[in-house]
PDB file of C-alpha atoms in Angstrom:
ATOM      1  CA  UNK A   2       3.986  25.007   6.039  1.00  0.00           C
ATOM      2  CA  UNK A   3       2.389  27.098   3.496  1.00  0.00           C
ATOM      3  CA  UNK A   4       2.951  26.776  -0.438  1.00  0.00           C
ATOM      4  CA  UNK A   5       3.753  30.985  -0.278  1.00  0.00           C
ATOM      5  CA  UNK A   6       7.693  31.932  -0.255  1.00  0.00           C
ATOM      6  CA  UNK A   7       8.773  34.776  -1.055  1.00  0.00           C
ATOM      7  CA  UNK A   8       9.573  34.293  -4.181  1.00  0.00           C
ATOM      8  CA  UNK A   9       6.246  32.659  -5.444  1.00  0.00           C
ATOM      9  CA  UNK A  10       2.857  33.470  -6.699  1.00  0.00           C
ATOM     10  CA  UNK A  11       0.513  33.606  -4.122  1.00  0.00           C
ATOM     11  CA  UNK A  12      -2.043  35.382  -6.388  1.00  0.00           C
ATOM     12  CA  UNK A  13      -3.097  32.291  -8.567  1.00  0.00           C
ATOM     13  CA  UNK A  14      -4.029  30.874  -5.355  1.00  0.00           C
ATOM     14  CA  UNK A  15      -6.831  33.431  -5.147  1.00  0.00           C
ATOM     15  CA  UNK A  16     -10.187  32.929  -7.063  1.00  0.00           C
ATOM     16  CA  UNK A  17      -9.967  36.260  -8.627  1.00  0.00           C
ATOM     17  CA  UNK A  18      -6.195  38.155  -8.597  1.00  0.00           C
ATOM     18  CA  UNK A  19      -6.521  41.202  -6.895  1.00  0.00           C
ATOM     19  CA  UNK A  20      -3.955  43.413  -8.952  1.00  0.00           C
ATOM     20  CA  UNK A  21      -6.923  42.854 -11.172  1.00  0.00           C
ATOM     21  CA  UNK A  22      -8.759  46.320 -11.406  1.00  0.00           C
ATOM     22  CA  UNK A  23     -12.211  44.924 -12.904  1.00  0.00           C
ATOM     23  CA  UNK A  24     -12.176  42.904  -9.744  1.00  0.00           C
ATOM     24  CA  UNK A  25     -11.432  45.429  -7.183  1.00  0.00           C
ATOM     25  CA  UNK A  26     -14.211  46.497  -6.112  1.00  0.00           C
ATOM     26  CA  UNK A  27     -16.085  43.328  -6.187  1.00  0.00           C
ATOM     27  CA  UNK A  28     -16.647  41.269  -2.988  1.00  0.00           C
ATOM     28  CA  UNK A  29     -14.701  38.754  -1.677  1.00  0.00           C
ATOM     29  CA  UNK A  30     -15.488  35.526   0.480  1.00  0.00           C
ATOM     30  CA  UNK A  31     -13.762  33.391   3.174  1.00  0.00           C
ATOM     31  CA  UNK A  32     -11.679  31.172   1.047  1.00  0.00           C
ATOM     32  CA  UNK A  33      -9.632  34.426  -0.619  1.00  0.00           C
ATOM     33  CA  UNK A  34      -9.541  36.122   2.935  1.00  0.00           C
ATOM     34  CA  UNK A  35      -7.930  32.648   3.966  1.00  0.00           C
ATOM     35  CA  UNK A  36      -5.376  32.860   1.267  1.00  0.00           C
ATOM     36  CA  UNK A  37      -4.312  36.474   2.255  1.00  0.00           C
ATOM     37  CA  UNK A  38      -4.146  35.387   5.816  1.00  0.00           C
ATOM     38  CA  UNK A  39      -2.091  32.786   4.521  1.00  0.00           C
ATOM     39  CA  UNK A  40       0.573  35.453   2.764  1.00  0.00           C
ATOM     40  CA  UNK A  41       0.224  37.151   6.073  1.00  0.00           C
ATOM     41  CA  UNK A  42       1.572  34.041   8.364  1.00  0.00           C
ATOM     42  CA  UNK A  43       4.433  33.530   5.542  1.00  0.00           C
ATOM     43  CA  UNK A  44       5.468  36.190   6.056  1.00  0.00           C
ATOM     44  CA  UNK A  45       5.642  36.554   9.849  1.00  0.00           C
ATOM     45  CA  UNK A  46       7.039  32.919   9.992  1.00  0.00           C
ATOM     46  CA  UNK A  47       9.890  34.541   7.619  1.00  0.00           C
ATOM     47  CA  UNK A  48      10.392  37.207  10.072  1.00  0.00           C
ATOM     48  CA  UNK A  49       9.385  40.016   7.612  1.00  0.00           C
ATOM     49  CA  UNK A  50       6.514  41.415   9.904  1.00  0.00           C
ATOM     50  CA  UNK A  51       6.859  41.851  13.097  1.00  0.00           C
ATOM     51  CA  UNK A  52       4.036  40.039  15.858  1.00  0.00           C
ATOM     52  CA  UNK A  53       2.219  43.858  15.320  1.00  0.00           C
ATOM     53  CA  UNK A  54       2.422  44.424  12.180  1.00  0.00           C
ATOM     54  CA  UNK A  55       0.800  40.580  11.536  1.00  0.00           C
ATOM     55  CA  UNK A  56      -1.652  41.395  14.137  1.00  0.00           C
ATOM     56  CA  UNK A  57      -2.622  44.504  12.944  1.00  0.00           C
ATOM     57  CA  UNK A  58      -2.838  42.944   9.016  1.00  0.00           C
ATOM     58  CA  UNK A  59      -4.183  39.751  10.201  1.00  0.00           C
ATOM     59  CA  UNK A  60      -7.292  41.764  12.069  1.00  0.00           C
ATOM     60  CA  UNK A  61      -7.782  44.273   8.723  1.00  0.00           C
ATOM     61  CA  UNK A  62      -7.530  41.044   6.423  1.00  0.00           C
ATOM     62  CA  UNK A  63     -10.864  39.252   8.211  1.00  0.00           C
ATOM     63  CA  UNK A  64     -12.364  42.762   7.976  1.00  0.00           C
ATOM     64  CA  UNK A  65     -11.494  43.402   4.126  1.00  0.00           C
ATOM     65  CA  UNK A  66     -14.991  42.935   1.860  1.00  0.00           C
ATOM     66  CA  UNK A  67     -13.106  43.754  -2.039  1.00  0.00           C
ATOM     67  CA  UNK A  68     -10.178  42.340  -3.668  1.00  0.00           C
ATOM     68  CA  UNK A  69      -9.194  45.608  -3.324  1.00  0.00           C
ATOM     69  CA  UNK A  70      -8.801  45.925   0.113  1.00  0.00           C
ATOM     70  CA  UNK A  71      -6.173  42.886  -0.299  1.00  0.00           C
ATOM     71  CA  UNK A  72      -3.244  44.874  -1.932  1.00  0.00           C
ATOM     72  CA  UNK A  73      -1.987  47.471   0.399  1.00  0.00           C
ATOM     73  CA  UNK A  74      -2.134  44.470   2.515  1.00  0.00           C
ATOM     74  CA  UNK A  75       0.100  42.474   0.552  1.00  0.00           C
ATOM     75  CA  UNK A  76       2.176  44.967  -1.733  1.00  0.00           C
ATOM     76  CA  UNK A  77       4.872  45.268   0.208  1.00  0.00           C
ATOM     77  CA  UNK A  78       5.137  41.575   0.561  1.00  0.00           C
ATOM     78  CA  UNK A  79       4.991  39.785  -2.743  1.00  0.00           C
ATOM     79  CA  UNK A  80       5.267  41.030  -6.241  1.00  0.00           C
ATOM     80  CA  UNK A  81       2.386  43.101  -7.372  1.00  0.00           C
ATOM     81  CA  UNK A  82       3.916  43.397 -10.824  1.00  0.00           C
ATOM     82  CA  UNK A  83       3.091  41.181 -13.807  1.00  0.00           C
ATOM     83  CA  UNK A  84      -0.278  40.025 -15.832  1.00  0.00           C
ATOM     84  CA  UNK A  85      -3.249  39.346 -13.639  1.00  0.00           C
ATOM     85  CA  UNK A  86      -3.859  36.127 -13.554  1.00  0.00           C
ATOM     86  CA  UNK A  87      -6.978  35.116 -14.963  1.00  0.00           C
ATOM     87  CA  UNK A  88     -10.334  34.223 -13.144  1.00  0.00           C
ATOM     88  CA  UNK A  89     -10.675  30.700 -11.830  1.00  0.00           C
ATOM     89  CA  UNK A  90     -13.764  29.251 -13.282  1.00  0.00           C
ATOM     90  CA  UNK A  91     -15.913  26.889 -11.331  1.00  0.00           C
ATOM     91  CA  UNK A  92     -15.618  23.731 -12.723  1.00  0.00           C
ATOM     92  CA  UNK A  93     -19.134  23.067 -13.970  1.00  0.00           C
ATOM     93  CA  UNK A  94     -17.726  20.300 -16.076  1.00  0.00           C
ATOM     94  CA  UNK A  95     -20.233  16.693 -16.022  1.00  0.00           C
ATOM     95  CA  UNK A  96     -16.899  15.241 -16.406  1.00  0.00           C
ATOM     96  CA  UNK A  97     -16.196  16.251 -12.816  1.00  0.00           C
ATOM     97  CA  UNK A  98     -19.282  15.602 -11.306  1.00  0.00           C
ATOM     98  CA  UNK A  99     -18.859  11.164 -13.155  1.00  0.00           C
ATOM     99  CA  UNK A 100     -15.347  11.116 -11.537  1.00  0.00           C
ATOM    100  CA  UNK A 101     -16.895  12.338  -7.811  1.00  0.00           C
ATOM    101  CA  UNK A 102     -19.790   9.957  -8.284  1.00  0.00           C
ATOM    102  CA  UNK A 103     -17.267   7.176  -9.439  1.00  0.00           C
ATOM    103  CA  UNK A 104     -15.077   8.281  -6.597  1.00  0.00           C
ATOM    104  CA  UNK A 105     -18.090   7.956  -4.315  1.00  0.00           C
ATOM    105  CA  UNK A 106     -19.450   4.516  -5.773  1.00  0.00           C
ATOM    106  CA  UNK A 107     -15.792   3.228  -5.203  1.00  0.00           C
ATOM    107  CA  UNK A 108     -15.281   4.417  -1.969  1.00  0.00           C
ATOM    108  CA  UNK A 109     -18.898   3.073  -0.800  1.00  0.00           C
ATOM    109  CA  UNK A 110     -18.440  -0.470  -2.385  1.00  0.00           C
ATOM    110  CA  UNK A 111     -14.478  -0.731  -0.698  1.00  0.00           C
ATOM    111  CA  UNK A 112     -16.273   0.010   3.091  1.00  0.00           C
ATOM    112  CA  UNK A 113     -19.069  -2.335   2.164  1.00  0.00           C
ATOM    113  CA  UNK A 114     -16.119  -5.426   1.478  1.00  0.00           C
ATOM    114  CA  UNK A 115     -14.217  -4.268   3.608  1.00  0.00           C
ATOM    115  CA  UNK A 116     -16.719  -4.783   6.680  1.00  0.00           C
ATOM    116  CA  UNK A 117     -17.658  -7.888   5.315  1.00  0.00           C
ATOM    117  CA  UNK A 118     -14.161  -9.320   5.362  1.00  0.00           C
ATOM    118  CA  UNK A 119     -13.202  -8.115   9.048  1.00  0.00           C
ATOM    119  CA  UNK A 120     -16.699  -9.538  10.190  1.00  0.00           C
ATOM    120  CA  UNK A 121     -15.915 -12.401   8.332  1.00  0.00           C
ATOM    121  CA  UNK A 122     -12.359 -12.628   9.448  1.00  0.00           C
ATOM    122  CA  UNK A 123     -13.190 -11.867  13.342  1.00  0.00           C
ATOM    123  CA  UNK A 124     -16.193 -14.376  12.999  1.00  0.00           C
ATOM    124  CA  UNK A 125     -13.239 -17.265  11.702  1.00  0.00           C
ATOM    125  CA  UNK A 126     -11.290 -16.705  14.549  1.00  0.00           C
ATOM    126  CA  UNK A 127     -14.268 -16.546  17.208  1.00  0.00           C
ATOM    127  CA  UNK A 128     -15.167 -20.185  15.915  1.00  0.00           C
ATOM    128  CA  UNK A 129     -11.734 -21.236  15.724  1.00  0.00           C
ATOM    129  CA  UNK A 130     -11.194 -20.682  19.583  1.00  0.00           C
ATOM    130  CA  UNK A 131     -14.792 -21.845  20.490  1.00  0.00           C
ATOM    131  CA  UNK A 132     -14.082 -25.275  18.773  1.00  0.00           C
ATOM    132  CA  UNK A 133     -10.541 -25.489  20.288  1.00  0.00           C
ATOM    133  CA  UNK A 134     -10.864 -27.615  23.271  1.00  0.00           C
ATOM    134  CA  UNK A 135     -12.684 -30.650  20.915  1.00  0.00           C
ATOM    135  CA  UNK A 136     -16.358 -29.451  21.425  1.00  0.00           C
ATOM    136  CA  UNK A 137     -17.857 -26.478  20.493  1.00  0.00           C
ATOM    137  CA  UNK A 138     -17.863 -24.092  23.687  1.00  0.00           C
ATOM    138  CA  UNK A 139     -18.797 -20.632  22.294  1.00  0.00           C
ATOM    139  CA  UNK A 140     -17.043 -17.623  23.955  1.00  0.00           C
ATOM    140  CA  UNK A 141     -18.691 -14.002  24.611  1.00  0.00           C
ATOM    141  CA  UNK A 142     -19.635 -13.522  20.371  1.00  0.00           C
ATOM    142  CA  UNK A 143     -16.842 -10.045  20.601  1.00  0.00           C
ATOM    143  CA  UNK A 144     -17.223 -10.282  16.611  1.00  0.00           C
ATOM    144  CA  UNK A 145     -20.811  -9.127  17.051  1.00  0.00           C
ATOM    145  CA  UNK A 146     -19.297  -5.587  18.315  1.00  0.00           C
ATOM    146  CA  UNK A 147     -16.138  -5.480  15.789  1.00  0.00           C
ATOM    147  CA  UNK A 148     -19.135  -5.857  12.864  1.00  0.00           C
ATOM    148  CA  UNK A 149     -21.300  -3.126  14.384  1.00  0.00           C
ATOM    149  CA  UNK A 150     -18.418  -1.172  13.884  1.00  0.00           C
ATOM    150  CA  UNK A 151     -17.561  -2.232  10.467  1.00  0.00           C
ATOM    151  CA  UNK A 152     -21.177  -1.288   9.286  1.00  0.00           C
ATOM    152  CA  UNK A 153     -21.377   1.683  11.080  1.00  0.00           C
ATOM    153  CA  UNK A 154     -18.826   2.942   9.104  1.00  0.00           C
ATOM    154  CA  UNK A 155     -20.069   1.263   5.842  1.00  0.00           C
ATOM    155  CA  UNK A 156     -23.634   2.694   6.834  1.00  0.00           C
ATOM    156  CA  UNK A 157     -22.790   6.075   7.039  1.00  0.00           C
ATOM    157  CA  UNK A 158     -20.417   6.016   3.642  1.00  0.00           C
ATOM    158  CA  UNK A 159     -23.404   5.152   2.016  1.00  0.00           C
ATOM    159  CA  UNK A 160     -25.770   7.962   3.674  1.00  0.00           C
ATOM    160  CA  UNK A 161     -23.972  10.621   3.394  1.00  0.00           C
ATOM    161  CA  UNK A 162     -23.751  10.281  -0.809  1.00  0.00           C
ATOM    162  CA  UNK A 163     -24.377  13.677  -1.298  1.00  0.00           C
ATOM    163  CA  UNK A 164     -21.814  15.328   0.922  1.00  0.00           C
ATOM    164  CA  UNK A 165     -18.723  12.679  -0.388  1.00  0.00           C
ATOM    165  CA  UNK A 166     -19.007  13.681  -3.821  1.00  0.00           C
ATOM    166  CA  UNK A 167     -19.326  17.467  -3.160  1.00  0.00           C
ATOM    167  CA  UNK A 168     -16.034  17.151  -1.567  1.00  0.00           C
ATOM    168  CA  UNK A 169     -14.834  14.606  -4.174  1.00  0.00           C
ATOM    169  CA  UNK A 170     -15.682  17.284  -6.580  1.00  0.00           C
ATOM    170  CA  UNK A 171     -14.306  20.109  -5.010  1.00  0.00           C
ATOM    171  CA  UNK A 172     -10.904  18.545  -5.087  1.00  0.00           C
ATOM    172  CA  UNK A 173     -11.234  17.432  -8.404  1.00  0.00           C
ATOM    173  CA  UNK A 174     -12.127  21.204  -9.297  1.00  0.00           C
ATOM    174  CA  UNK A 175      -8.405  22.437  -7.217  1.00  0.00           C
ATOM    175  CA  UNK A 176      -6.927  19.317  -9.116  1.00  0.00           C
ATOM    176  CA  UNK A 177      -8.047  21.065 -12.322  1.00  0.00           C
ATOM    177  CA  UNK A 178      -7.028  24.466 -11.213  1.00  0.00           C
ATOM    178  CA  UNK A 179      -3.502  23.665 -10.255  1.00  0.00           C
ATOM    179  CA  UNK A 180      -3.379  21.795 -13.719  1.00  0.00           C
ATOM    180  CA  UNK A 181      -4.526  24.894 -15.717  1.00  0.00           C
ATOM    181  CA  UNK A 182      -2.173  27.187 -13.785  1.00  0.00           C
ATOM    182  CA  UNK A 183       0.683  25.372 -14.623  1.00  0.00           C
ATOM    183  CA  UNK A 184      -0.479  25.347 -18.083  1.00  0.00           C
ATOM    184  CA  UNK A 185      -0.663  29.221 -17.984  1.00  0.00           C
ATOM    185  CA  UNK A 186       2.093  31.202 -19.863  1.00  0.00           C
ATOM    186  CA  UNK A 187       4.767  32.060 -18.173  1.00  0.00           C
ATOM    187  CA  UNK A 188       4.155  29.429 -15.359  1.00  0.00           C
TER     188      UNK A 188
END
């Protein structure tokens, strides 16, 4: 389920809080229309909408364009008291982006050994029941197929670089977030 109760924060989840009124009117994207659809299922899944009321806030919350548009959405659902919490900053940090490329670099290297060993492994045991009955009587080579699927994977580790450690790096960045929340007065 959800991290939302009732009795939590959902607005540090958002990038910008919209109780915020500097932020109101400012567009907002997919990720914080996901969060308020988020609040939204909580709080049907704690019974406190009804299937048309969710429906009907569910359907205005993929319409809504401004942080704005998110609290009369929400206010009767959660808190809309208290300091704003403040913007979440993109982590633009080169210390993120050496910890997704080491990430990466590890990750690649482990899928590299690793196919090497099961080919290596598979191989072993192919020869082991070829030499069995006192000659060598070789058997369909099955290891051939087990290490085109070992390198596959290996293969496409290493080609898709690029895409690994933007994802590394994005969790790294809701690592960091989550740390400096907690951090936050009042947390």
């Amino acid at each position: 389920m959800s991290e939302i109760s009732p009795t939590g924060d959902p607005w540090t989840r958002f990038s910008r809080d919209p109780r915020d009124p500097a932020v109101s009117t400012l567009r907002t994207g997919d990720v914080d229309r996901a969060v308020l659809t988020d609040v939204l299922g909580e709080a049907f899944s704690d019974g406190r909408l009804t299937r048309e009321e969710y429906d009907e806030r569910a359907d205005e919350a993929v319409r809504a364009r401004t942080y704005g548009d998110f609290l009369p959405l929400m206010q009767d659902l959660v808190p809309t008291s208290g300091a704003a919490a403040p913007p979440v900053r993109r982590g633009d940090s080169p210390d993120l982006q050496r910890a997704a490329v080491k990430a990466y670099e590890r990750k690649r290297r482990d899928s590299w050994v690793e196919a090497v060993t099961i080919t290596l492994i598979c191989t072993g045991i192919w020869l082991a029941i070829s030499l069995a009955g006192g000659g060598f009587d070789p058997h369909f080579p099955w290891p051939i197929i087990v290490a085109v699927i070992a390198f596959a994977d290996s293969i496409e580790t290493t080609a898709s670089r690029e895409k690994y450690i933007e994802k590394e790096r994005a969790k790294l960045e809701r690592k960091a977030r989550k740390q400096e929340r907690k951090e936050l007065p009042g947390s």
